[in-house]
Amino acid sequence: MQKIEFLTFLRDADICKEIFEIIRHGGKPFPLSVPATAAQVPAKVEFLTLLHEPDICKEIFEIVKRGGKPGDVQKAITDNSAAQNSMSLREQIRNRITNRMAGNAAQNATPAQSNGALTNVSYESTDQDEAEETPDIKNVLSNKLELLKSKAIGGFDGTGGVTVPFDMVAAVLKKVCPVCGQKTRVTMIKPQVLVEDTDYDFCIHRQGVNQYLYSVWVCESCGYAADMSRFMEKPSERVRRPLQAFLTENDFRTPFTEQRDKDTALMLYEMAIQFSRMFEQSKLIEALLYQKMAWICRIEDDEPQELEYINKIIELLEQSLKDEQYPVGKLTEDFASYILGVNYYYIDNSVQAIKIFQKIMASRTAKKESPEIYEKAREMQAVARMPKARD
């Protein structure tokens, strides 16, 4: 693309809007919907597509943070078109998801697509993007499963968030998998373990253990993974049969270990998220899984990764409140709005947080139907007005 054409596109209204959204998302890619008029200009579609590459998004964000001054372009944005042409679109998607799961997407993201690959991509709807990710779950997770198996054999490096004897804070129970019907072992933190503190977003700090390391249960027999609060829910036959067939065809069995470290737990959450995307397709449920991943990082004092998850939570909750029909199960719109507001507060966007809390308090139903959330919103409105002090 010639420099003049590049500069011309930068002044385009659609592209200006996309750049603004990239900045608003903190330099993270988000679902792109190319206007119908843009499809008539292949070069413009190419430009918009390249704009959403993870490396380019990050570079734009870094330029804005530097006050518009250019910096060193990431090494990952190198001319790698020959290697890229040899990869299928499915392989590219798989690699991006795998990199994200490993927590190093910014360093190792896939280079920009070549012109030839663009002909296979449509950005009219985000449904196709999800459809491309879903069938490749085996390839996405295979490396993670191998790592889990090797850890089970060799043992874990850390204490799994435990600072007291494990049998004092946890117990191994047997539960029946709702998909295959077999019994599987799960680790459950004992409810009598002392609660030391509870954060504004309901993150519970228990004495001696990071309880969220154990919130995802995985069936030893078939590999199904879900948050413990949803694991026991038996899916409808319409969902269960294809899910069981999928798990029978693909080996996702994960060895059981009583204790987990942070990295292992986050891998299992990624598995649960993949299953949620495939069969629940709820942005709210996905956001709540990412919420617990953020809590794991908070308790383990990994603030950079916690903030990364919080930005993802905000993105998902915004989409959920816009598109999903509430209530989602027993979860209300006021609950989702409150969680969104608190996460805005945690990234120091108190202005947006206060707007959300005020909206909850102005709701005709919140005080009557969600009194706890109503009181929390009133409390958080006052907190957000004060100088920030992370709880």
Short mmCIF file of C-alpha atoms in Angstrom, two decimals:
data_model
loop_
_atom_site.label_atom_id
_atom_site.label_comp_id
_atom_site.label_asym_id
_atom_site.label_seq_id
_atom_site.Cartn_x
_atom_site.Cartn_y
_atom_site.Cartn_z
CA MET A 1 0.00 0.00 0.00
CA GLN A 2 1.42 3.37 -1.04
CA LYS A 3 2.10 5.98 1.63
CA ILE A 4 -0.30 8.51 0.02
CA GLU A 5 -3.09 5.92 -0.01
CA PHE A 6 -2.28 5.03 3.58
CA LEU A 7 -2.52 8.69 4.69
CA THR A 8 -5.75 9.12 2.71
CA PHE A 9 -7.32 6.17 4.47
CA LEU A 10 -6.31 7.57 7.86
CA ARG A 11 -8.69 10.49 7.18
CA ASP A 12 -11.58 8.16 6.30
CA ALA A 13 -14.55 8.40 8.71
CA ASP A 14 -14.93 4.62 9.06
CA ILE A 15 -11.24 4.15 9.76
CA CYS A 16 -11.11 7.06 12.22
CA LYS A 17 -13.95 5.38 14.10
CA GLU A 18 -12.10 2.04 14.15
CA ILE A 19 -8.91 3.68 15.43
CA PHE A 20 -10.91 5.39 18.18
CA GLU A 21 -12.42 2.03 19.17
CA ILE A 22 -8.97 0.42 19.23
CA ILE A 23 -7.79 3.13 21.62
CA ARG A 24 -10.94 2.74 23.73
CA HIS A 25 -10.32 -1.00 23.96
CA GLY A 26 -6.81 -0.35 25.28
CA GLY A 27 -5.01 -1.47 22.12
CA LYS A 28 -6.86 -4.80 21.91
CA PRO A 29 -8.55 -6.09 18.72
CA PHE A 30 -12.34 -6.30 18.76
CA PRO A 31 -14.94 -7.67 16.30
CA LEU A 32 -14.75 -5.66 13.08
CA SER A 33 -17.78 -4.99 10.89
CA VAL A 34 -16.79 -3.52 7.52
CA PRO A 35 -19.44 -1.13 6.07
CA ALA A 36 -21.06 -2.27 2.83
CA THR A 37 -19.60 0.71 0.99
CA ALA A 38 -16.09 -0.26 2.05
CA ALA A 39 -16.45 -3.67 0.36
CA GLN A 40 -16.38 -1.87 -2.98
CA VAL A 41 -12.82 -0.74 -2.26
CA PRO A 42 -10.64 -3.84 -1.68
CA ALA A 43 -7.69 -1.74 -0.51
CA LYS A 44 -9.84 -0.15 2.18
CA VAL A 45 -11.02 -3.57 3.38
CA GLU A 46 -7.40 -4.66 3.51
CA PHE A 47 -6.49 -1.55 5.50
CA LEU A 48 -9.31 -2.07 8.02
CA THR A 49 -8.37 -5.71 8.40
CA LEU A 50 -4.70 -4.97 9.00
CA LEU A 51 -5.72 -2.27 11.46
CA HIS A 52 -7.21 -4.97 13.67
CA GLU A 53 -4.08 -7.13 13.83
CA PRO A 54 -3.05 -7.46 17.53
CA ASP A 55 0.40 -6.03 16.87
CA ILE A 56 -0.92 -3.03 14.97
CA CYS A 57 -3.59 -2.34 17.60
CA LYS A 58 -0.91 -2.34 20.27
CA GLU A 59 1.33 -0.08 18.21
CA ILE A 60 -1.49 2.43 17.68
CA PHE A 61 -2.20 2.44 21.40
CA GLU A 62 1.49 2.93 22.23
CA ILE A 63 1.74 5.85 19.78
CA VAL A 64 -1.26 7.51 21.44
CA LYS A 65 0.31 6.99 24.89
CA ARG A 66 3.52 8.59 23.61
CA GLY A 67 1.59 11.68 22.52
CA GLY A 68 1.68 10.85 18.82
CA LYS A 69 5.41 10.16 18.67
CA PRO A 70 6.43 7.07 16.70
CA GLY A 71 8.31 4.32 18.47
CA ASP A 72 10.04 1.10 17.53
CA VAL A 73 7.63 -1.06 15.59
CA GLN A 74 7.32 -4.46 17.20
CA LYS A 75 9.52 -7.16 15.77
CA ALA A 76 6.44 -9.29 15.25
CA ILE A 77 5.28 -6.92 12.46
CA THR A 78 7.94 -8.16 10.08
CA ASP A 79 7.59 -9.08 6.45
CA ASN A 80 6.57 -12.68 6.84
CA SER A 81 4.17 -12.94 3.93
CA ALA A 82 5.73 -16.09 2.46
CA ALA A 83 5.24 -18.04 5.67
CA GLN A 84 1.81 -16.50 6.13
CA ASN A 85 0.64 -17.59 2.67
CA SER A 86 1.44 -21.19 3.55
CA MET A 87 -0.90 -21.08 6.56
CA SER A 88 -4.63 -21.64 6.29
CA LEU A 89 -7.02 -19.18 7.87
CA ARG A 90 -7.98 -21.83 10.42
CA GLU A 91 -4.31 -22.28 11.39
CA GLN A 92 -3.93 -18.52 11.77
CA ILE A 93 -6.96 -18.33 14.07
CA ARG A 94 -5.79 -21.35 16.03
CA ASN A 95 -2.35 -19.83 16.57
CA ARG A 96 -3.79 -16.51 17.70
CA ILE A 97 -6.06 -18.17 20.25
CA THR A 98 -3.23 -20.39 21.47
CA ASN A 99 -0.97 -17.35 21.89
CA ARG A 100 -3.66 -15.52 23.80
CA MET A 101 -4.21 -18.50 26.07
CA ALA A 102 -0.50 -18.61 26.80
CA GLY A 103 -0.61 -14.96 27.79
CA ASN A 104 1.89 -13.84 25.17
CA ALA A 105 -0.27 -12.74 22.24
CA ALA A 106 1.37 -9.31 22.22
CA GLN A 107 4.81 -10.82 21.73
CA ASN A 108 4.02 -13.63 19.31
CA ALA A 109 0.84 -12.60 17.47
CA THR A 110 0.36 -13.71 13.88
CA PRO A 111 1.71 -11.20 11.33
CA ALA A 112 -0.69 -9.29 9.08
CA GLN A 113 -2.53 -11.34 6.47
CA SER A 114 -1.43 -11.21 2.86
CA ASN A 115 -3.70 -9.95 0.10
CA GLY A 116 -4.41 -13.52 -0.97
CA ALA A 117 -5.69 -14.53 2.46
CA LEU A 118 -8.04 -11.56 2.61
CA THR A 119 -10.26 -13.01 -0.09
CA ASN A 120 -11.32 -15.76 2.33
CA VAL A 121 -12.39 -13.40 5.13
CA SER A 122 -15.76 -11.72 5.59
CA TYR A 123 -16.31 -9.17 8.32
CA GLU A 124 -20.01 -8.58 7.80
CA SER A 125 -20.79 -10.49 10.98
CA THR A 126 -18.90 -11.63 14.07
CA ASP A 127 -20.77 -14.96 13.90
CA GLN A 128 -18.33 -16.24 11.29
CA ASP A 129 -15.37 -15.36 13.48
CA GLU A 130 -16.87 -17.47 16.29
CA ALA A 131 -17.64 -20.30 13.88
CA GLU A 132 -14.03 -20.35 12.73
CA GLU A 133 -12.75 -20.59 16.30
CA THR A 134 -15.15 -23.21 17.60
CA PRO A 135 -14.42 -26.32 15.48
CA ASP A 136 -10.69 -26.06 16.11
CA ILE A 137 -10.91 -26.38 19.88
CA LYS A 138 -8.85 -29.60 19.86
CA ASN A 139 -5.91 -27.92 18.13
CA VAL A 140 -6.30 -24.84 20.31
CA LEU A 141 -6.09 -26.79 23.55
CA SER A 142 -3.87 -29.74 22.64
CA ASN A 143 -0.61 -28.07 23.75
CA LYS A 144 -2.21 -26.97 27.00
CA LEU A 145 -3.47 -30.46 27.71
CA GLU A 146 0.02 -31.88 27.16
CA LEU A 147 1.42 -29.34 29.60
CA LEU A 148 -1.24 -30.23 32.16
CA LYS A 149 -0.39 -33.93 31.80
CA SER A 150 3.31 -33.28 32.22
CA LYS A 151 2.64 -31.20 35.33
CA ALA A 152 0.50 -33.97 36.78
CA ILE A 153 3.39 -36.39 36.38
CA GLY A 154 6.20 -34.09 37.48
CA GLY A 155 4.36 -32.10 40.11
CA PHE A 156 3.68 -28.38 40.35
CA ASP A 157 6.26 -25.72 41.06
CA GLY A 158 4.12 -23.61 43.38
CA THR A 159 1.86 -24.26 46.33
CA GLY A 160 -1.35 -23.80 44.39
CA GLY A 161 -2.23 -20.70 46.38
CA VAL A 162 -2.12 -22.68 49.62
CA THR A 163 -0.22 -21.35 52.64
CA VAL A 164 -1.54 -23.89 55.17
CA PRO A 165 -1.78 -27.70 55.01
CA PHE A 166 -3.99 -28.49 52.02
CA ASP A 167 -6.30 -30.92 53.80
CA MET A 168 -7.21 -28.17 56.26
CA VAL A 169 -8.68 -25.94 53.56
CA ALA A 170 -9.83 -28.35 50.83
CA ALA A 171 -11.39 -31.74 50.23
CA VAL A 172 -11.58 -34.06 47.23
CA LEU A 173 -15.14 -35.00 46.35
CA LYS A 174 -16.76 -37.10 43.64
CA LYS A 175 -19.33 -35.56 41.32
CA VAL A 176 -21.32 -37.00 38.41
CA CYS A 177 -20.49 -35.43 35.06
CA PRO A 178 -23.68 -34.06 33.46
CA VAL A 179 -22.42 -34.94 29.97
CA CYS A 180 -21.03 -38.50 30.17
CA GLY A 181 -22.68 -39.57 33.46
CA GLN A 182 -19.39 -40.84 34.97
CA LYS A 183 -18.12 -39.93 38.43
CA THR A 184 -15.15 -37.59 38.54
CA ARG A 185 -12.99 -36.20 41.31
CA VAL A 186 -13.05 -32.47 42.05
CA THR A 187 -11.32 -30.27 44.60
CA MET A 188 -13.59 -28.11 46.72
CA ILE A 189 -12.48 -25.47 49.19
CA LYS A 190 -14.12 -26.00 52.55
CA PRO A 191 -16.79 -23.36 53.23
CA GLN A 192 -15.64 -22.95 56.83
CA VAL A 193 -12.26 -21.53 55.72
CA LEU A 194 -12.10 -18.02 57.18
CA VAL A 195 -13.03 -15.13 54.89
CA GLU A 196 -10.53 -12.31 55.37
CA ASP A 197 -12.01 -9.75 53.00
CA THR A 198 -14.45 -9.26 50.12
CA ASP A 199 -13.74 -6.78 47.33
CA TYR A 200 -16.22 -4.46 45.63
CA ASP A 201 -16.64 -6.93 42.75
CA PHE A 202 -17.40 -9.82 45.17
CA CYS A 203 -13.90 -11.32 45.03
CA ILE A 204 -13.55 -13.30 48.28
CA HIS A 205 -10.16 -13.55 50.00
CA ARG A 206 -9.97 -16.66 52.18
CA GLN A 207 -7.30 -17.38 54.73
CA GLY A 208 -4.52 -19.61 53.42
CA VAL A 209 -5.86 -20.44 49.94
CA ASN A 210 -6.76 -18.89 46.59
CA GLN A 211 -10.15 -20.54 46.19
CA TYR A 212 -10.60 -19.49 42.55
CA LEU A 213 -7.80 -21.82 41.45
CA TYR A 214 -10.31 -24.62 41.99
CA SER A 215 -13.51 -23.07 40.61
CA VAL A 216 -13.36 -24.89 37.28
CA TRP A 217 -14.25 -28.58 37.45
CA VAL A 218 -13.08 -30.95 34.72
CA CYS A 219 -14.44 -34.44 34.07
CA GLU A 220 -11.66 -37.04 34.11
CA SER A 221 -13.67 -39.34 31.82
CA CYS A 222 -14.71 -37.05 28.96
CA GLY A 223 -12.87 -33.76 29.48
CA TYR A 224 -15.90 -31.48 29.88
CA ALA A 225 -14.96 -28.33 31.83
CA ALA A 226 -17.18 -25.70 33.42
CA ASP A 227 -17.34 -23.38 36.40
CA MET A 228 -18.35 -25.31 39.50
CA SER A 229 -21.53 -23.22 39.77
CA ARG A 230 -22.64 -24.52 36.35
CA PHE A 231 -20.89 -27.89 36.11
CA MET A 232 -23.75 -29.83 37.70
CA GLU A 233 -26.40 -28.28 35.46
CA LYS A 234 -27.54 -30.99 33.07
CA PRO A 235 -27.75 -29.61 29.53
CA SER A 236 -30.78 -30.25 27.37
CA GLU A 237 -30.64 -33.27 25.06
CA ARG A 238 -30.33 -30.89 22.12
CA VAL A 239 -27.04 -29.68 23.59
CA ARG A 240 -25.86 -32.80 25.44
CA ARG A 241 -25.90 -35.22 22.51
CA PRO A 242 -23.68 -33.21 20.13
CA LEU A 243 -21.45 -32.25 23.07
CA GLN A 244 -21.04 -35.88 24.11
CA ALA A 245 -20.33 -36.91 20.51
CA PHE A 246 -17.76 -34.13 20.22
CA LEU A 247 -16.00 -35.17 23.42
CA THR A 248 -16.06 -38.84 22.41
CA GLU A 249 -14.45 -38.02 19.08
CA ASN A 250 -11.79 -35.74 20.59
CA ASP A 251 -9.70 -36.65 23.63
CA PHE A 252 -9.86 -33.79 26.14
CA ARG A 253 -9.33 -35.90 29.23
CA THR A 254 -7.22 -34.05 31.77
CA PRO A 255 -5.46 -35.80 34.68
CA PHE A 256 -6.83 -34.95 38.09
CA THR A 257 -4.56 -33.19 40.57
CA GLU A 258 -5.61 -32.10 44.03
CA GLN A 259 -3.63 -28.86 43.91
CA ARG A 260 -3.25 -26.32 41.11
CA ASP A 261 -0.95 -23.41 40.44
CA LYS A 262 -2.01 -20.19 38.73
CA ASP A 263 -0.99 -21.15 35.21
CA THR A 264 -2.74 -24.50 35.38
CA ALA A 265 -5.93 -22.93 36.71
CA LEU A 266 -5.96 -20.29 33.97
CA MET A 267 -5.55 -23.01 31.32
CA LEU A 268 -8.57 -24.83 32.71
CA TYR A 269 -10.58 -21.62 32.66
CA GLU A 270 -9.66 -21.25 28.99
CA MET A 271 -11.06 -24.74 28.41
CA ALA A 272 -14.28 -23.78 30.19
CA ILE A 273 -14.51 -20.61 28.11
CA GLN A 274 -14.13 -22.59 24.88
CA PHE A 275 -16.97 -24.93 25.89
CA SER A 276 -19.07 -21.94 26.94
CA ARG A 277 -18.55 -20.32 23.54
CA MET A 278 -19.47 -23.51 21.75
CA PHE A 279 -22.62 -24.40 23.62
CA GLU A 280 -23.84 -21.54 25.83
CA GLN A 281 -22.92 -18.57 23.66
CA SER A 282 -23.50 -16.08 26.47
CA LYS A 283 -21.22 -13.08 26.75
CA LEU A 284 -22.25 -12.67 30.38
CA ILE A 285 -21.25 -16.22 31.34
CA GLU A 286 -17.95 -15.80 29.50
CA ALA A 287 -17.35 -12.48 31.28
CA LEU A 288 -17.89 -14.10 34.67
CA LEU A 289 -15.29 -16.76 33.85
CA TYR A 290 -12.82 -14.02 32.95
CA GLN A 291 -13.81 -12.29 36.20
CA LYS A 292 -12.59 -15.25 38.22
CA MET A 293 -9.39 -15.34 36.17
CA ALA A 294 -8.86 -11.70 37.14
CA TRP A 295 -9.45 -12.60 40.78
CA ILE A 296 -6.85 -15.37 40.58
CA CYS A 297 -4.31 -12.84 39.32
CA ARG A 298 -5.33 -10.29 41.96
CA ILE A 299 -4.82 -12.74 44.81
CA GLU A 300 -1.53 -13.88 43.24
CA ASP A 301 -0.38 -10.21 42.93
CA ASP A 302 -0.20 -10.28 39.12
CA GLU A 303 -1.69 -6.85 38.43
CA PRO A 304 -0.73 -6.56 34.71
CA GLN A 305 -2.53 -9.78 33.83
CA GLU A 306 -5.46 -8.87 36.08
CA LEU A 307 -5.91 -5.58 34.18
CA GLU A 308 -5.76 -7.47 30.89
CA TYR A 309 -8.63 -9.68 32.02
CA ILE A 310 -10.59 -6.69 33.35
CA ASN A 311 -10.47 -5.02 29.94
CA LYS A 312 -11.81 -8.23 28.42
CA ILE A 313 -14.58 -8.37 31.04
CA ILE A 314 -15.64 -4.82 30.21
CA GLU A 315 -15.75 -5.61 26.50
CA LEU A 316 -17.89 -8.72 27.04
CA LEU A 317 -20.28 -7.06 29.51
CA GLU A 318 -20.82 -4.11 27.17
CA GLN A 319 -21.76 -6.57 24.43
CA SER A 320 -23.95 -8.60 26.78
CA LEU A 321 -25.93 -5.61 28.04
CA LYS A 322 -26.43 -4.47 24.47
CA ASP A 323 -27.40 -7.79 22.87
CA GLU A 324 -28.46 -10.38 25.47
CA GLN A 325 -31.96 -10.93 26.79
CA TYR A 326 -32.07 -10.65 30.59
CA PRO A 327 -32.30 -12.33 32.99
CA VAL A 328 -29.60 -14.80 31.96
CA GLY A 329 -30.55 -17.72 34.15
CA LYS A 330 -30.93 -16.07 37.55
CA LEU A 331 -28.55 -13.20 36.73
CA THR A 332 -30.22 -9.82 36.28
CA GLU A 333 -29.33 -6.85 34.13
CA ASP A 334 -28.70 -4.81 37.31
CA PHE A 335 -26.13 -7.40 38.45
CA ALA A 336 -24.31 -7.29 35.09
CA SER A 337 -24.37 -3.48 35.11
CA TYR A 338 -22.94 -3.36 38.63
CA ILE A 339 -20.07 -5.70 37.71
CA LEU A 340 -19.39 -3.55 34.64
CA GLY A 341 -19.32 -0.40 36.77
CA VAL A 342 -16.92 -1.89 39.33
CA ASN A 343 -14.55 -3.05 36.60
CA TYR A 344 -14.55 0.45 35.10
CA TYR A 345 -13.66 1.69 38.58
CA TYR A 346 -10.76 -0.76 38.79
CA ILE A 347 -9.24 0.62 35.57
CA ASP A 348 -9.56 4.16 36.97
CA ASN A 349 -12.49 5.19 34.76
CA SER A 350 -14.53 6.60 37.63
CA VAL A 351 -16.60 8.82 35.36
CA GLN A 352 -18.04 5.85 33.46
CA ALA A 353 -18.38 3.85 36.66
CA ILE A 354 -20.45 6.58 38.34
CA LYS A 355 -22.75 6.83 35.30
CA ILE A 356 -23.47 3.11 35.54
CA PHE A 357 -24.08 3.19 39.30
CA GLN A 358 -26.43 6.17 38.90
CA LYS A 359 -28.35 4.30 36.20
CA ILE A 360 -28.84 1.35 38.56
CA MET A 361 -30.08 3.64 41.32
CA ALA A 362 -32.49 5.33 38.90
CA SER A 363 -33.89 1.98 37.78
CA ARG A 364 -37.54 1.35 38.64
CA THR A 365 -36.88 -2.29 39.44
CA ALA A 366 -33.41 -2.37 41.02
CA LYS A 367 -34.41 -1.32 44.56
CA LYS A 368 -37.30 -3.79 44.66
CA GLU A 369 -35.93 -6.78 42.72
CA SER A 370 -32.17 -6.43 43.41
CA PRO A 371 -31.91 -4.65 46.78
CA GLU A 372 -28.35 -5.89 47.44
CA ILE A 373 -27.16 -4.62 44.07
CA TYR A 374 -29.00 -1.33 44.62
CA GLU A 375 -27.22 -0.78 47.95
CA LYS A 376 -23.88 -1.81 46.46
CA ALA A 377 -24.36 0.67 43.61
CA ARG A 378 -25.13 3.45 46.08
CA GLU A 379 -22.02 2.56 48.08
CA MET A 380 -19.83 2.38 44.97
CA GLN A 381 -21.09 5.71 43.68
CA ALA A 382 -19.71 7.34 46.83
CA VAL A 383 -16.48 5.32 46.63
CA ALA A 384 -15.91 6.25 42.97
CA ARG A 385 -16.24 9.95 43.81
CA MET A 386 -13.38 9.75 46.29
CA PRO A 387 -9.67 9.72 45.36
CA LYS A 388 -8.81 6.22 44.17
CA ALA A 389 -7.57 3.80 46.81
CA ARG A 390 -7.46 0.21 45.55
CA ASP A 391 -9.13 -2.02 48.10
#
